[in-house]
């Protein structure tokens, strides 16, 4: 059995200072250890946790992702289309529930036999974490070399690998709900690209723009590539989680996460996580055109959803309706002068820019220039 204190100290010596994940009984000592250190973000699901860790990595952290193997499949999308595509490494610890010969629940049986195979198929190097402390610490050093080479590495953790860690008293969240700020202007016909252009024109030098996958990122790039912009590809629904990790790591940087209705609906639990951790430097803008426009204009179910009420219920500090470009400009001004975690909702018209191209820079190149920009803003 490994001493979690010694193992955690080694992780810290290697520079790992940010954890995100979901509960797992096998990983409870590591989760408790990182919570006690104030380094853990509890995500709503495994995919969100991967994106949160990726965002922290963009901010200069060396990040750790924790999950039970039964939930590893929920992390496949960001692991394969965010971390792999942008070459954003994460050190993962995934429990081995359903190990052959070990009594466990029936839902873990299949994953117990395919966990290592699933990781290997995703091009994630992996190994069983040794229960011998000397060997385990050497394994960590080897894994760190792989991480520093820009690739992810996962340890598969068997039952009773770590010594127990007592969880200290945790802070309680603020349960008060914000009033929704309604626009006093009639809803204006605004296209997504017009809103994106307004964002570019109304942010200061310490603000970054993170655009969700599909047309949103492509249109933002079309308006002019800048080092403070990142265009997510794949990992649908993960944009605000990416923004959360970055905002927590870089409190002196302003982070705008540009979401879409189809995207947010896919991972709406992220609203609760964002609102619990409350980084005041995160501005979450939802552009809702009621369509999956990137794939042919199929309707989403957003017409049945009151996103403002949901964000208010999640307890964002500021929840506001944006009806016009003037509203958007004023909202950004308010946020930059009196920063609070903000959810802004804007209804947009359907329509894609004619002859819309795709980014001519690779995801890796975008990441590298973005991280260079972000690096200048100290924690």
Coordinates of C-alpha atoms in Angstrom, one line a residue:
X1 CA 0.0 0.0 0.0
X2 CA 1.3 3.5 -0.9
X3 CA 1.4 6.4 1.5
X4 CA -0.8 9.0 0.0
X5 CA 1.1 11.7 1.7
X6 CA 4.4 10.5 0.2
X7 CA 2.9 10.0 -3.2
X8 CA 1.2 13.4 -3.1
X9 CA 4.5 15.0 -2.1
X10 CA 6.2 13.5 -5.1
X11 CA 3.5 14.7 -7.4
X12 CA 3.9 18.2 -6.0
X13 CA 7.7 18.0 -6.4
X14 CA 7.1 17.2 -10.1
X15 CA 4.9 20.3 -10.4
X16 CA 1.4 18.7 -10.4
X17 CA -0.8 21.2 -8.6
X18 CA -4.2 20.9 -10.1
X19 CA -6.7 18.1 -9.8
X20 CA -10.2 17.6 -11.3
X21 CA -12.4 14.5 -11.3
X22 CA -15.4 12.7 -9.9
X23 CA -15.9 10.5 -6.8
X24 CA -14.4 7.0 -6.7
X25 CA -13.9 4.8 -3.6
X26 CA -10.6 3.4 -4.9
X27 CA -9.3 7.0 -5.4
X28 CA -10.8 8.4 -2.3
X29 CA -7.4 9.0 -0.6
X30 CA -6.1 11.0 -3.6
X31 CA -9.3 13.0 -3.9
X32 CA -9.3 13.8 -0.1
X33 CA -5.6 14.7 -0.2
X34 CA -6.1 17.1 -3.1
X35 CA -9.3 18.6 -1.5
X36 CA -7.4 19.2 1.7
X37 CA -4.6 20.9 -0.3
X38 CA -7.2 23.2 -2.0
X39 CA -6.2 21.8 -5.4
X40 CA -9.3 19.8 -6.4
X41 CA -12.3 20.7 -8.6
X42 CA -15.2 18.4 -8.3
X43 CA -16.8 18.1 -11.8
X44 CA -20.3 17.1 -12.7
X45 CA -19.0 14.3 -14.9
X46 CA -15.8 12.8 -16.2
X47 CA -15.8 14.7 -19.5
X48 CA -16.1 18.0 -17.8
X49 CA -13.3 17.1 -15.5
X50 CA -11.0 16.4 -18.4
X51 CA -11.8 19.8 -19.9
X52 CA -11.3 21.6 -16.6
X53 CA -7.9 20.0 -16.3
X54 CA -7.1 20.9 -19.9
X55 CA -8.0 24.5 -19.2
X56 CA -5.8 24.6 -16.2
X57 CA -3.0 23.2 -18.3
X58 CA -3.5 26.0 -20.8
X59 CA -3.0 28.3 -17.8
X60 CA 0.4 26.7 -17.0
X61 CA -0.6 24.0 -14.5
X62 CA 0.4 20.4 -14.6
X63 CA -3.0 18.7 -14.2
X64 CA -4.3 15.5 -12.8
X65 CA -7.6 13.8 -13.8
X66 CA -9.3 11.3 -11.6
X67 CA -12.2 8.9 -12.3
X68 CA -13.6 5.5 -11.9
X69 CA -13.2 3.3 -14.9
X70 CA -16.9 2.9 -15.3
X71 CA -17.0 6.6 -16.2
X72 CA -14.0 6.6 -18.4
X73 CA -16.2 6.4 -21.5
X74 CA -17.7 9.7 -20.6
X75 CA -14.3 11.3 -20.9
X76 CA -13.6 9.8 -24.4
X77 CA -14.8 12.8 -26.3
X78 CA -12.5 15.4 -24.7
X79 CA -9.6 13.0 -24.4
X80 CA -9.7 12.2 -28.1
X81 CA -10.8 15.5 -29.6
X82 CA -9.4 18.1 -27.1
X83 CA -6.4 16.7 -25.3
X84 CA -5.1 14.6 -28.2
X85 CA -5.9 17.1 -31.0
X86 CA -4.4 20.2 -29.2
X87 CA -1.7 18.1 -27.5
X88 CA -2.8 19.1 -24.0
X89 CA -1.3 16.5 -21.7
X90 CA -3.0 15.3 -18.5
X91 CA -1.9 12.8 -15.9
X92 CA -4.8 10.4 -15.3
X93 CA -5.6 8.0 -12.5
X94 CA -8.4 5.7 -13.3
X95 CA -9.6 3.0 -10.8
X96 CA -9.8 -0.7 -11.8
X97 CA -13.3 -1.6 -10.8
X98 CA -14.3 -5.0 -12.0
X99 CA -10.9 -6.6 -11.8
X100 CA -10.9 -10.3 -12.5
X101 CA -11.0 -12.3 -9.3
X102 CA -12.1 -9.4 -7.1
X103 CA -15.7 -9.2 -6.0
X104 CA -17.4 -6.2 -7.4
X105 CA -20.8 -4.9 -8.7
X106 CA -22.0 -6.4 -12.0
X107 CA -21.9 -3.0 -13.8
X108 CA -18.1 -3.0 -13.5
X109 CA -17.5 -6.4 -15.1
X110 CA -17.0 -5.3 -18.7
X111 CA -14.9 -2.2 -17.9
X112 CA -12.7 -4.2 -15.6
X113 CA -11.6 -6.2 -18.7
X114 CA -11.2 -3.4 -21.2
X115 CA -9.9 -0.4 -19.2
X116 CA -6.3 -0.7 -20.4
X117 CA -7.4 -1.6 -24.0
X118 CA -9.7 1.5 -24.1
X119 CA -6.8 3.7 -23.1
X120 CA -4.4 2.1 -25.6
X121 CA -7.0 2.5 -28.4
X122 CA -7.1 6.2 -27.5
X123 CA -3.3 6.5 -27.8
X124 CA -3.1 7.1 -24.1
X125 CA 0.0 5.4 -22.6
X126 CA -0.9 3.6 -19.4
X127 CA 0.3 1.3 -16.7
X128 CA -0.9 -0.4 -13.5
X129 CA 0.3 1.7 -10.6
X130 CA 2.6 -0.4 -8.4
X131 CA 1.7 -0.8 -4.7
X132 CA 5.5 -0.8 -3.9
X133 CA 6.3 2.8 -3.0
X134 CA 9.8 2.8 -4.4
X135 CA 8.6 1.4 -7.7
X136 CA 5.5 3.7 -7.8
X137 CA 7.6 6.8 -7.4
X138 CA 9.9 5.7 -10.2
X139 CA 6.8 5.2 -12.3
X140 CA 5.7 8.7 -11.6
X141 CA 9.0 10.1 -12.8
X142 CA 8.7 8.2 -16.1
X143 CA 5.1 9.3 -16.5
X144 CA 6.2 12.9 -15.9
X145 CA 8.7 12.6 -18.8
X146 CA 5.8 11.6 -21.1
X147 CA 3.6 14.5 -19.8
X148 CA 6.5 17.0 -20.4
X149 CA 6.8 15.7 -23.9
X150 CA 3.2 16.8 -24.5
X151 CA 1.4 13.4 -24.2
X152 CA -1.1 12.1 -21.6
X153 CA -0.4 9.2 -19.3
X154 CA -2.8 7.2 -17.2
X155 CA -2.2 5.0 -14.2
X156 CA -4.7 2.2 -13.6
X157 CA -5.3 2.0 -9.8
X158 CA -6.3 -1.2 -8.1
X159 CA -8.3 -1.5 -4.9
X160 CA -6.4 -0.6 -1.7
X161 CA -3.5 1.0 -3.5
X162 CA -3.4 4.1 -1.3
X163 CA -3.4 4.6 2.4
X164 CA -6.5 6.5 3.8
X165 CA -6.6 10.2 4.1
X166 CA -9.1 11.9 6.4
X167 CA -11.1 14.6 4.6
X168 CA -11.0 17.9 6.4
X169 CA -13.9 20.3 6.8
X170 CA -15.1 21.5 3.4
X171 CA -16.5 25.0 2.6
X172 CA -20.2 25.2 1.9
X173 CA -21.4 27.0 -1.2
X174 CA -23.5 30.2 -1.1
X175 CA -27.1 29.2 -1.8
X176 CA -28.5 32.7 -2.6
X177 CA -29.8 33.1 -6.1
X178 CA -29.1 36.2 -8.2
X179 CA -31.9 38.2 -9.8
X180 CA -32.0 37.9 -13.5
X181 CA -31.1 41.2 -15.2
X182 CA -33.6 41.6 -18.1
X183 CA -32.8 43.9 -21.0
X184 CA -35.0 47.0 -21.4
X185 CA -34.5 46.9 -25.1
X186 CA -36.5 44.9 -27.6
X187 CA -34.8 41.9 -29.0
X188 CA -32.7 42.8 -32.0
X189 CA -32.0 40.6 -35.0
X190 CA -28.4 39.7 -34.4
X191 CA -26.4 37.0 -36.2
X192 CA -23.8 35.0 -34.4
X193 CA -20.9 36.5 -36.4
X194 CA -22.1 40.0 -35.5
X195 CA -22.0 39.1 -31.8
X196 CA -18.5 37.6 -32.2
X197 CA -17.3 40.7 -33.9
X198 CA -18.7 42.8 -31.1
X199 CA -16.8 40.6 -28.6
X200 CA -13.5 41.2 -30.5
X201 CA -14.1 45.0 -30.5
X202 CA -15.2 45.3 -26.8
X203 CA -12.6 43.4 -24.9
X204 CA -9.3 44.6 -23.4
X205 CA -5.8 43.3 -23.7
X206 CA -6.1 40.9 -20.8
X207 CA -9.1 39.0 -22.1
X208 CA -9.2 35.7 -24.0
X209 CA -12.0 34.3 -26.2
X210 CA -12.7 30.6 -26.1
X211 CA -15.1 29.5 -28.9
X212 CA -17.2 26.3 -28.8
X213 CA -16.8 23.7 -31.6
X214 CA -18.3 24.1 -35.0
X215 CA -19.4 27.3 -36.8
X216 CA -18.7 29.5 -33.7
X217 CA -15.0 28.9 -33.8
X218 CA -14.8 29.0 -37.6
X219 CA -16.6 32.4 -37.7
X220 CA -14.4 33.8 -34.9
X221 CA -11.3 32.7 -36.9
X222 CA -12.8 34.3 -40.1
X223 CA -13.0 37.6 -38.3
X224 CA -9.3 37.6 -37.7
X225 CA -7.0 35.2 -35.9
X226 CA -5.4 36.5 -32.7
X227 CA -3.2 35.0 -30.1
X228 CA -5.9 35.5 -27.4
X229 CA -8.4 33.3 -29.3
X230 CA -8.9 29.5 -29.1
X231 CA -11.2 27.6 -31.3
X232 CA -12.4 24.3 -29.8
X233 CA -12.8 21.4 -32.2
X234 CA -14.8 18.4 -31.0
X235 CA -15.3 17.9 -27.2
X236 CA -18.8 19.4 -27.7
X237 CA -20.2 20.9 -24.5
X238 CA -16.8 21.4 -22.8
X239 CA -16.1 25.1 -23.6
X240 CA -17.1 26.6 -20.2
X241 CA -15.3 23.8 -18.3
X242 CA -12.2 24.6 -20.3
X243 CA -12.8 28.2 -19.3
X244 CA -13.3 27.3 -15.7
X245 CA -9.9 25.6 -15.5
X246 CA -8.1 28.4 -17.2
X247 CA -9.9 31.1 -15.1
X248 CA -9.0 29.3 -11.8
X249 CA -5.4 29.1 -12.8
X250 CA -5.1 32.6 -14.1
X251 CA -7.2 35.0 -11.9
X252 CA -5.5 38.0 -13.5
X253 CA -6.8 37.0 -16.9
X254 CA -10.3 37.6 -18.1
X255 CA -11.8 34.5 -19.8
X256 CA -14.9 34.6 -22.1
X257 CA -16.3 31.2 -22.9
X258 CA -18.6 31.4 -26.0
X259 CA -21.2 28.6 -25.9
X260 CA -24.0 27.4 -28.2
X261 CA -27.4 26.0 -27.2
X262 CA -26.8 22.5 -28.6
X263 CA -23.4 22.5 -26.9
X264 CA -24.5 23.6 -23.5
X265 CA -27.5 21.2 -23.5
X266 CA -25.0 18.4 -24.0
X267 CA -23.2 19.1 -20.7
X268 CA -25.5 21.3 -18.7
X269 CA -24.1 20.1 -15.4
X270 CA -21.1 22.3 -16.1
X271 CA -23.3 25.3 -15.0
X272 CA -23.4 24.0 -11.5
X273 CA -19.7 23.4 -11.3
X274 CA -18.9 26.9 -12.7
X275 CA -21.2 28.5 -10.2
X276 CA -19.9 26.6 -7.2
X277 CA -16.2 27.5 -7.8
X278 CA -17.2 31.1 -8.9
X279 CA -14.2 32.5 -10.7
X280 CA -15.0 36.2 -11.1
X281 CA -12.9 36.4 -14.2
X282 CA -15.1 34.0 -16.2
X283 CA -17.8 35.3 -18.5
X284 CA -20.0 32.6 -20.0
X285 CA -21.9 33.8 -23.1
X286 CA -24.5 31.6 -24.6
X287 CA -25.5 32.3 -28.2
X288 CA -28.7 30.5 -28.8
X289 CA -30.0 30.1 -32.4
X290 CA -32.1 27.0 -31.6
X291 CA -30.2 24.9 -34.2
X292 CA -27.4 22.5 -34.7
X293 CA -26.2 24.7 -37.5
X294 CA -22.9 23.1 -38.1
X295 CA -24.5 19.8 -39.1
X296 CA -27.3 21.1 -41.3
X297 CA -29.7 23.2 -39.2
X298 CA -31.5 20.5 -37.2
X299 CA -33.4 22.1 -34.3
X300 CA -32.2 21.8 -30.7
X301 CA -34.7 21.6 -27.8
X302 CA -33.6 25.1 -26.6
X303 CA -37.1 26.6 -27.3
X304 CA -38.3 24.6 -24.3
X305 CA -35.5 25.8 -22.0
X306 CA -35.1 28.9 -19.9
X307 CA -31.3 29.0 -19.7
X308 CA -31.5 32.2 -17.6
X309 CA -33.5 30.5 -14.9
X310 CA -31.2 27.5 -14.9
X311 CA -28.1 29.7 -14.5
X312 CA -29.8 31.6 -11.7
X313 CA -30.7 28.3 -10.0
X314 CA -27.1 27.2 -10.4
X315 CA -26.1 30.4 -8.6
X316 CA -24.0 32.4 -11.1
X317 CA -23.2 35.8 -9.6
X318 CA -24.7 37.7 -12.5
X319 CA -27.3 36.3 -14.9
X320 CA -28.4 38.6 -17.7
X321 CA -30.4 38.7 -20.8
X322 CA -28.7 40.3 -23.9
X323 CA -31.1 41.5 -26.5
X324 CA -28.9 43.8 -28.6
X325 CA -25.3 44.5 -29.4
X326 CA -25.5 47.6 -27.2
X327 CA -26.6 45.3 -24.3
X328 CA -23.6 43.0 -25.0
X329 CA -21.2 46.0 -25.0
X330 CA -22.6 47.3 -21.7
X331 CA -22.5 43.8 -20.1
X332 CA -18.8 43.4 -21.1
X333 CA -18.0 46.9 -19.7
X334 CA -19.7 46.0 -16.4
X335 CA -17.9 42.7 -16.1
X336 CA -14.5 44.2 -16.9
X337 CA -14.9 47.0 -14.3
X338 CA -16.6 44.9 -11.6
X339 CA -15.7 41.3 -12.3
X340 CA -18.2 38.6 -11.2
X341 CA -18.9 35.2 -12.6
X342 CA -21.4 36.0 -15.3
X343 CA -23.9 34.1 -17.5
X344 CA -25.1 36.1 -20.4
X345 CA -27.8 34.8 -22.7
X346 CA -28.3 36.1 -26.3
X347 CA -30.8 34.9 -28.8
X348 CA -29.2 34.9 -32.3
X349 CA -30.6 34.5 -35.8
X350 CA -29.8 31.5 -37.9
X351 CA -27.4 31.9 -40.7
X352 CA -23.7 31.1 -41.5
X353 CA -21.3 33.4 -43.2
X354 CA -21.2 32.7 -46.9
X355 CA -18.2 30.7 -48.0
X356 CA -17.1 30.2 -44.4
X357 CA -13.7 28.7 -44.3
X358 CA -11.9 26.7 -41.6
X359 CA -8.9 27.7 -39.5
X360 CA -5.7 27.6 -41.5
X361 CA -3.6 27.1 -38.4
X362 CA -3.5 23.7 -36.7
X363 CA -4.9 23.1 -33.2
X364 CA -1.4 22.7 -31.8
X365 CA -0.3 26.0 -33.3
X366 CA -3.4 27.7 -31.9
X367 CA -2.6 26.2 -28.4
X368 CA 1.0 27.2 -28.5
X369 CA 0.4 30.8 -29.4
X370 CA -2.5 31.0 -27.0
X371 CA -0.4 29.6 -24.1
X372 CA 2.4 32.1 -24.9
X373 CA -0.2 34.9 -24.7
X374 CA -1.6 33.6 -21.4
X375 CA 1.8 33.0 -19.9
X376 CA 2.3 36.7 -19.4
X377 CA -0.5 36.9 -16.8
X378 CA 0.9 35.8 -13.5
X379 CA -1.2 34.0 -11.0

